[in-house]
PDB file of C-alpha atoms in Angstrom:
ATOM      1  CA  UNK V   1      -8.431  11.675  -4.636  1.00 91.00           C
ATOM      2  CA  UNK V   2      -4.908  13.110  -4.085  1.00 94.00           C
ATOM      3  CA  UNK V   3      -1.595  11.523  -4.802  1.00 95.00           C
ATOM      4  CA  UNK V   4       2.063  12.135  -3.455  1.00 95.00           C
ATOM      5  CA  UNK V   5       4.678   9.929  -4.121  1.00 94.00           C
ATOM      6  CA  UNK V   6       7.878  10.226  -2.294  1.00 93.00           C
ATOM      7  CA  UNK V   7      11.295   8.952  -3.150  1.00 91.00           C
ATOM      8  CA  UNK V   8       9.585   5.640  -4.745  1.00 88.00           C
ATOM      9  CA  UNK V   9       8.789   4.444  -1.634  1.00 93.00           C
ATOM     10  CA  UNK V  10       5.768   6.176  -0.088  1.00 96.00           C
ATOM     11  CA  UNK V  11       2.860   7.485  -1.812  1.00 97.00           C
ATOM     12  CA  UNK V  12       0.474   8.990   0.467  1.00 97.00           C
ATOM     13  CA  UNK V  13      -3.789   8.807  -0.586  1.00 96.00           C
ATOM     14  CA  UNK V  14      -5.675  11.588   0.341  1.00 95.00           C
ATOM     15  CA  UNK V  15      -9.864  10.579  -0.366  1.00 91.00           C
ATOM     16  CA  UNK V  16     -12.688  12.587   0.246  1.00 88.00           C
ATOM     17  CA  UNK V  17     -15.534  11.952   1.647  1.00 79.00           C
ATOM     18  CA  UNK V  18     -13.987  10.170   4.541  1.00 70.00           C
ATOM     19  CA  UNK V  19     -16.740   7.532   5.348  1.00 74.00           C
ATOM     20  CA  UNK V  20     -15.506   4.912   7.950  1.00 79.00           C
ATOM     21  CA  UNK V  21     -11.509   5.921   7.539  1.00 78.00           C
ATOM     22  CA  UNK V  22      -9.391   8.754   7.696  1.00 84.00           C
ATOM     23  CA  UNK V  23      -8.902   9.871   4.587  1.00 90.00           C
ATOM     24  CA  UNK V  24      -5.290   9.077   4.500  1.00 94.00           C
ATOM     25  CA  UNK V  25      -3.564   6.055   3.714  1.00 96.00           C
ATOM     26  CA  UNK V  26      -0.752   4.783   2.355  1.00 97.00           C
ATOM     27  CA  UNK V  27       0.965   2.773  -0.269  1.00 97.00           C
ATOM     28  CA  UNK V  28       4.704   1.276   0.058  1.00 94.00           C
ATOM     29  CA  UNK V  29       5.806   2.125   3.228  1.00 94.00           C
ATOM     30  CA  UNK V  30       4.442   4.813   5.920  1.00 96.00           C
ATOM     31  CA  UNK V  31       6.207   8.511   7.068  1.00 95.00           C
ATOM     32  CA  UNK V  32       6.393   6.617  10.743  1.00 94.00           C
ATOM     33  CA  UNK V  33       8.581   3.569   9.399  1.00 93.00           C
ATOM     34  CA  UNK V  34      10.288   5.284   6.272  1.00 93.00           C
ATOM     35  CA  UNK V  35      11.918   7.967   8.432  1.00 93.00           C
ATOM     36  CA  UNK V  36      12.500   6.118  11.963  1.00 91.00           C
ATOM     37  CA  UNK V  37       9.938   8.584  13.309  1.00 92.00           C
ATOM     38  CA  UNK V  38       6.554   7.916  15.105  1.00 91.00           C
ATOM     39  CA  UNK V  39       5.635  11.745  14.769  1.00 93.00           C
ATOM     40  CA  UNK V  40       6.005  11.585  11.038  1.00 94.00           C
ATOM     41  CA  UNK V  41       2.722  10.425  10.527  1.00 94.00           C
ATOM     42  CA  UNK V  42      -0.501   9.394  12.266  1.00 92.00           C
ATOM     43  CA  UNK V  43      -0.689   5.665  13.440  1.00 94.00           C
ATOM     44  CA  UNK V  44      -2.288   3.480  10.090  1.00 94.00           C
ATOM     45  CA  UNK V  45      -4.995   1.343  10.637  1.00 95.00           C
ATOM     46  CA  UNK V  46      -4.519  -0.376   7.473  1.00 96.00           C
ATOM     47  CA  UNK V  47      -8.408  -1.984   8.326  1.00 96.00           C
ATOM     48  CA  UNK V  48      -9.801   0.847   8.904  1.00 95.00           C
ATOM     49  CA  UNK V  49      -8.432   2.793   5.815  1.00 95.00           C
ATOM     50  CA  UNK V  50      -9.602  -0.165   3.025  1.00 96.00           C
ATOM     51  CA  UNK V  51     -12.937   0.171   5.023  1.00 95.00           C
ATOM     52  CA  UNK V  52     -12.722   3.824   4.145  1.00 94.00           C
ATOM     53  CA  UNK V  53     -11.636   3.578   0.525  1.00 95.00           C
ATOM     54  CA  UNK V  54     -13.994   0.745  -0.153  1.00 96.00           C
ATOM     55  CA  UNK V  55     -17.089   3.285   0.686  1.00 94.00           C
ATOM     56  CA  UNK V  56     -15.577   5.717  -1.432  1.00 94.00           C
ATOM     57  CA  UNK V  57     -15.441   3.786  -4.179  1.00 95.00           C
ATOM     58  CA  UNK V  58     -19.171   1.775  -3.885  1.00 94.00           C
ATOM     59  CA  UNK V  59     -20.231   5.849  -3.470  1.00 92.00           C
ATOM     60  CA  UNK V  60     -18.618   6.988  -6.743  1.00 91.00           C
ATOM     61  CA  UNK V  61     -19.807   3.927  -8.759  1.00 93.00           C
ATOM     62  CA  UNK V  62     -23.492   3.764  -7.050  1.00 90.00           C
ATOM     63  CA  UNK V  63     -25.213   0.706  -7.136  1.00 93.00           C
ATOM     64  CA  UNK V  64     -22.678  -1.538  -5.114  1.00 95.00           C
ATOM     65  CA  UNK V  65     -23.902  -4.312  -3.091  1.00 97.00           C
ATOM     66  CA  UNK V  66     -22.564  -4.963   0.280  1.00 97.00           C
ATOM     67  CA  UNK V  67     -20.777  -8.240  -1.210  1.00 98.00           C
ATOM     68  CA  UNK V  68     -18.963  -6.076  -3.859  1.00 97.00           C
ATOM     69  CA  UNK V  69     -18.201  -3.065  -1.346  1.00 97.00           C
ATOM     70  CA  UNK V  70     -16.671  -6.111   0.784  1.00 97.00           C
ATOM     71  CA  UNK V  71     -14.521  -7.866  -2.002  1.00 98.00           C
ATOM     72  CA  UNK V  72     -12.806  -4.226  -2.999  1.00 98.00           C
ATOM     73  CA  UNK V  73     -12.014  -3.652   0.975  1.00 97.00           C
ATOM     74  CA  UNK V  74     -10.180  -6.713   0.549  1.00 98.00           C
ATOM     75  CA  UNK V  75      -8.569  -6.184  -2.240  1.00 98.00           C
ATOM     76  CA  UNK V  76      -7.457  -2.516  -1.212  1.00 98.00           C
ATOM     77  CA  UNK V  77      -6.113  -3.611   2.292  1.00 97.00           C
ATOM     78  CA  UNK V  78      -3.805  -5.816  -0.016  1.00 96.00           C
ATOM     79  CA  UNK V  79      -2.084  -2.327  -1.442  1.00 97.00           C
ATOM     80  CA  UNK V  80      -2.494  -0.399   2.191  1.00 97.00           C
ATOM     81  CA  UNK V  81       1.018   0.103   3.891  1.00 97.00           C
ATOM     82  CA  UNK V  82       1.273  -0.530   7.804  1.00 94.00           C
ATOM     83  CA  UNK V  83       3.320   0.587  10.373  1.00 94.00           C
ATOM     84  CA  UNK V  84       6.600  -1.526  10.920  1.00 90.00           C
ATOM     85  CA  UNK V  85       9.396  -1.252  13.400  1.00 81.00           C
ATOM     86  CA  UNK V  86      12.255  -0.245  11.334  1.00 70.00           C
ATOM     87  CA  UNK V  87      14.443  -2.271  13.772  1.00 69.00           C
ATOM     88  CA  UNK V  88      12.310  -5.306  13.111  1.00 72.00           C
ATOM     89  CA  UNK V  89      12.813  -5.178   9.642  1.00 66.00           C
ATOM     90  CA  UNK V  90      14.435  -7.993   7.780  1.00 61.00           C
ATOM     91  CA  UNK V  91      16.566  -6.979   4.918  1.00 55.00           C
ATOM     92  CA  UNK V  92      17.953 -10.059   3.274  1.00 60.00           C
ATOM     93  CA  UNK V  93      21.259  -9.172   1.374  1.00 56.00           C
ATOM     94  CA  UNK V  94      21.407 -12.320  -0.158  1.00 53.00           C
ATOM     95  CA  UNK V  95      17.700 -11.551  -1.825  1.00 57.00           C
ATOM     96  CA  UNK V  96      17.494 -11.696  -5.591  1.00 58.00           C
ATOM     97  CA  UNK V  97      16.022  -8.678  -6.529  1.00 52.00           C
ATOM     98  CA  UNK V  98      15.309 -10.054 -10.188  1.00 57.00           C
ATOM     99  CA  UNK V  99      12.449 -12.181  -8.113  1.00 59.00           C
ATOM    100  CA  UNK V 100      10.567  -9.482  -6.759  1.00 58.00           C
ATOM    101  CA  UNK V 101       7.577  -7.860  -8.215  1.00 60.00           C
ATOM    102  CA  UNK V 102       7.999  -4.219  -9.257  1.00 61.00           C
ATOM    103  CA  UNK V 103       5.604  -3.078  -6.840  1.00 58.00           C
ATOM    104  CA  UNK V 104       7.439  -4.226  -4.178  1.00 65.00           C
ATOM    105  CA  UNK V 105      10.556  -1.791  -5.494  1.00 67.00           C
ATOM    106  CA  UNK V 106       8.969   1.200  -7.207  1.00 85.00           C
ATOM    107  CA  UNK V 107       6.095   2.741  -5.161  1.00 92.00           C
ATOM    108  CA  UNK V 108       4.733   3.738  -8.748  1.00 92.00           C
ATOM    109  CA  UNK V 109       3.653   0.581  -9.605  1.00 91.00           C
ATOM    110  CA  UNK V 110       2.006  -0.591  -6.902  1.00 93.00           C
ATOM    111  CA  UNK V 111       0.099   3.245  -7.504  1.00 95.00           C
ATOM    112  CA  UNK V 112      -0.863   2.124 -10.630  1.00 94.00           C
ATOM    113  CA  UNK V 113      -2.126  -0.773  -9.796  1.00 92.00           C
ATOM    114  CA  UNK V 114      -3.973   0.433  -7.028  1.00 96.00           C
ATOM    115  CA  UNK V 115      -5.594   3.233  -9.150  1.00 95.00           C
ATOM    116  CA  UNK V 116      -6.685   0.393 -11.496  1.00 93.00           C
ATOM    117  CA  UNK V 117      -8.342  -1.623  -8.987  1.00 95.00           C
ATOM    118  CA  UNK V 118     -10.605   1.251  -8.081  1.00 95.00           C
ATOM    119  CA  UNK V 119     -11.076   1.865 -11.911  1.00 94.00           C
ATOM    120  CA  UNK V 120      -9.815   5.210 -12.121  1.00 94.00           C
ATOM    121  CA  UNK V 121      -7.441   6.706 -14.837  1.00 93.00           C
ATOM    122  CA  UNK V 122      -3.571   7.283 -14.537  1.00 93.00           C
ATOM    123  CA  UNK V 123      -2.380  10.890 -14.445  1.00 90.00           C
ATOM    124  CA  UNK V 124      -0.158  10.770 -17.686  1.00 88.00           C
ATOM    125  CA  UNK V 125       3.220  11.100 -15.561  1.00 84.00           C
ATOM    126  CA  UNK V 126       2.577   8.000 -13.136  1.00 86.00           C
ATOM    127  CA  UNK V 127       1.528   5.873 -16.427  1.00 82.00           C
ATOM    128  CA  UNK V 128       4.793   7.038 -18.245  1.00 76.00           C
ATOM    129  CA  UNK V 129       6.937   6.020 -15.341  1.00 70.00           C
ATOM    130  CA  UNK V 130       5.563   3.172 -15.569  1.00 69.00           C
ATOM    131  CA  UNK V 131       6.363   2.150 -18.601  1.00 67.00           C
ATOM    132  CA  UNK V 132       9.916   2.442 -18.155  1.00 56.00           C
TER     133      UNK V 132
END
């Protein structure tokens, strides 16, 4: 698996073997919506890439039942980024930014988290930042 975070608000998963997805998803917010462009990044299929990522994971572990293999698909589309219309974007001014969780701000987090959830170590710099 490959990781690269951009400006705290995109990190983009690269997974091999593909399986049922892509082999690309991403966490925060996607190229498309982040810079106002549809040709900065294939369409997500946010379904399609948990579906993807849960194989992945039931082939690196071995020994998954279908159950199990279905539960972390869930859990992954959870963390999986979708394309948004930046115009249809709400961006309350008046939101207190004390009640959001830190994943929802720093793209790092929600990494971590993510990596967790598919039980696989922090590179050093992603667990120091988030410590901060």
């Amino acid at each position: 698996m490959q990781l690269d975070i951009h400006d705290s608000d995109i990190t983009t998963v690269r997974y091999r073997p593909v399986g049922s997805g892509t082999g690309v998803a991403y966490l925060g917010t996607t190229p498309r919506t982040y810079f106002e462009d549809q040709i900065a990044s294939a369409p997500t299929d946010v379904a399609r890439e948990a579906a993807g990522l849960a194989n992945w994971w039931a082939q690196l572990r071995g020994g998954v039942n279908e159950v199990e293999r279905s539960d972390k698909e869930a859990e992954l589309a959870g963390y999986l980024a979708y394309d948004e219309d930046p115009a249809e974007i709400d961006l309350d001014e008046d939101e207190d930014v004390d009640q959001l969780d830190d994943a929802e701000i720093f793209v790092e987090v929600k990494t971590a988290r993510f990596l967790e959830t598919l039980g696989l170590p922090l590179p050093e710099d992603l667990a120091d930042a988030t410590r901060r």
